[in-house]
Amino acid sequence: MAIDVLLLFKIAGVGIIVALMATILKQAGKDDQGQLVTLVGFLLVIMIVASLLGKFFGLVRTTFGM
Amino acid sequence: MFKLIGSLLILGVSSLLGFRVAAAYARRPTELRALQTALAVLTTEIEYGATPLPDALRQAGRAVGAPVCTLLTDAAGRMESGGGITGGEALQQALGRFAPESHLRPADLTVLQALVPVLGASDRRDQVRHLRLAVERLVGAEAQAADERQRYERMYKYVGVLSGLLVVLILY
Amino acid sequence: MEIVKIVGVGLLAGMLINVLRQQKPELAMQLSIAAGVMLFLLMLSKVMRVVEVMQSLSARAQIEQAHMGTVLKIIGIAYIADFGAQVLQDAGEKTVASKVEMAGKVIIMLLAVPIILAILDSVLKLLG
Amino acid sequence: MIPERFAEEILALLAPRLAGLISRAAERLTSPLEEIRLREERPLHLVLAKGDTFVTPAGALTADFTQAERVGHEEVSRTFQAVAKGSVYAWEEEVRSGFITVEGGHRVGLCGRAVTEAGRIRTLRQVAGLNIRIAREVKGAADRLLPHLVSGGGVCSTLLISPPQAGKTTLLRDLIRQISNGVPALNLRGMKVGLVDERSEVAGCHRGVPQRDLGPRTDVLDGCPKAEGLMLLIRALSPQVVAVDEIGRPADGDAVMEALHAGVAVLATAHGNDLADIARRPALAMLLQAGAFQRAVILGREPHPGAVRQVIDLQREVAACSS
């Protein structure tokens, strides 16, 4: 279970770092790159969450015999 | 344990990269300023001293630090080594070695390239005019470089560190 | 002391989501999904126990195993549909949430048909 | 037929391709090389002590200039820059006067498009023609002449008269060297000589240092206008003999007179074929009439450059006239 709590931190960390980077890039006038970083961060998190969801659905299915 | 070392390594490398890019932004205005100073000294040497080019180049090199100093003394050395090399050719060759060492943009280097066919090849007034023009262009480039430095220097430092963190976080 | 763990994870997730919502709302939503999944995973062993209990009950009541399976399926579908709908509602997508719920209901209906038929059968048998 | 240090002093100046051609051509020369002439888009031309010749693309000699190798624009400008040591601006005075003296005392004459300002040449732009005049030192050129110029342990004021390229500069140089050294055989002790070398031709100064042997007691004032230079020498350097090349302007005459009044012997040269030519030029005529020179030496190109045709004792002539 401890690993899974780490996953929460990972997502939150990615979010915070991406947000910081986007702000800094925006400040430097590189809005495009900021957007790109946001997108990349989003995709990364989606990948994590998607695999998590996959695991979750799999478990639900086996549990309820679907 | 290995994970920790690896993470630190990744973080270190990406931070270093960021700092290097930032350093390039910080150095460019300094180098442009040094070039201006050197060209101003060169102009004075040519205008009032009519100093032979190798000596004038050395004199100008003495007024500034590396790598501009190296550029000028390199050119002076090439001229003195003989072989019927003209001032412009010496400068061209020296520029070839200088370019990778410096943090200048190709646009900045073209200002110096423009001096290649001229340097030492015409009378005093002409030389002074060309050198002044080059200095003027360098002043413009410096203003732009200073602006860029203000905007990007900090940004690249942060981006370097943060991207390292991001990679570590994702791979951890 | 499962409850401490669950509440702890919940609170932690809540805090992180709050921090993230200021900066990147879209990531906050993903975090809430992850938190939801995690809480369920924590609960899974318990759910497993419940399922076992139900199965042993059904065996004792001599209910047909197929019916019992269907009931479990329905519970699973209900749970998943509810989960999805809740997340969507959190994200402010109320319409999509209602559609998901709707779909869940329809599927449950569909799955329930054999059971309803069986009940009808036994009722008719009782009457007849 | 090529002078010593030819490769270091002359070939090093030329654009690489020309240097190759000329070094090949120089081996085939039959008469001493005097000038290498580069003219943009025109044949490569060599002037010899006797006659001239062109150089073919293979480095052979030819009299037919249509077969000669042509000199490119790039080569002329490269050579010019090499002559100027890559610092054309440092030679402004020289460019304005039309020539640069390089190491070894060789003179490079320049031709091109002049840029004038208020009627004066400001500079030459687009130098399109170069004439590299190879200087050669002929030690002993004045051996036969010197006895005629010495009287009473001193040197007579002398005017060397000659047409161009007849060797008067060579002669003057050797005179200076011998006077500066002293010639025991003639009972001549070494004297302090001051030379005003306006065109850097006699001493061939490169950065102020004479490239020619001018004797141990010689001071050279390089690139200085003659009249001013003479005054400066007399004022500051106490010469016993002053030497000056190619006088002719009124100011030169005054300065020579000034030197004579200061008790200094003058060695001077002037263009002309004979004494009558000299007398037609006001400044020189004035000097002759004032008895400034005790000797006049007339040179000719035949049988060889620097041949003394006549030594005239002006004192005697003046005396003859007055009697």
XYZ file of C-alpha atoms in Angstrom, chain A residues 1 4-5 7-9 11-12 14-16 18-19 22-23 38 41-42 45-46 49 52-53 55-57 59-60 63-66, chain C residues 9 12-13 16 19-20 23-24 26-27 30-31 33-35 37-38 40-42 44 47-48 51 72-73 75-77 79-80 83:
64
model
C 0.000 0.000 0.000
C 0.381 3.421 -3.888
C 0.611 6.420 -1.600
C 1.804 7.225 -6.625
C -0.362 9.971 -5.202
C 2.708 12.002 -4.406
C 0.990 12.709 -9.552
C 0.870 15.700 -7.261
C 4.341 16.149 -11.527
C 1.446 18.549 -11.336
C 3.295 21.048 -9.192
C 4.662 21.238 -14.492
C 2.713 24.173 -13.108
C 4.693 26.633 -17.188
C 4.596 29.759 -15.064
C 1.563 21.431 -19.498
C 2.650 16.712 -17.854
C -0.980 16.008 -18.472
C -0.324 11.791 -15.469
C -2.932 10.308 -17.762
C -3.850 7.129 -13.998
C -4.048 2.516 -12.403
C -7.596 2.503 -13.697
C -5.613 -2.360 -12.692
C -8.677 -1.186 -10.808
C -11.159 -2.377 -13.400
C -9.645 -6.198 -9.945
C -13.301 -5.251 -9.877
C -13.795 -9.785 -7.632
C -17.343 -9.735 -8.931
C -16.719 -12.507 -11.412
C -17.583 -10.502 -14.457
C -4.957 8.429 2.378
C -3.608 13.348 2.049
C -5.243 13.099 -1.354
C -2.780 17.456 -2.603
C -2.952 22.434 -3.795
C -3.059 21.260 -7.379
C -2.476 25.526 -10.556
C -3.702 22.787 -12.819
C -7.096 19.075 -14.985
C -4.348 17.323 -13.057
C -6.690 12.908 -12.277
C -5.312 12.944 -8.786
C -9.348 9.546 -9.681
C -6.132 8.012 -8.491
C -7.113 8.639 -4.888
C -8.956 3.973 -7.037
C -6.500 3.685 -4.234
C -11.050 1.102 -3.356
C -7.953 -1.020 -3.556
C -7.561 -0.616 0.171
C -10.810 -4.666 -1.845
C -15.100 -6.604 -0.342
C -13.658 -9.968 -1.196
C -18.444 -11.665 -1.573
C -22.331 -10.092 -7.979
C -21.924 -8.793 -11.500
C -22.966 -5.108 -7.713
C -19.677 -4.659 -9.596
C -21.346 -2.752 -12.421
C -19.937 0.202 -8.204
C -18.020 1.056 -11.345
C -17.476 5.600 -9.362
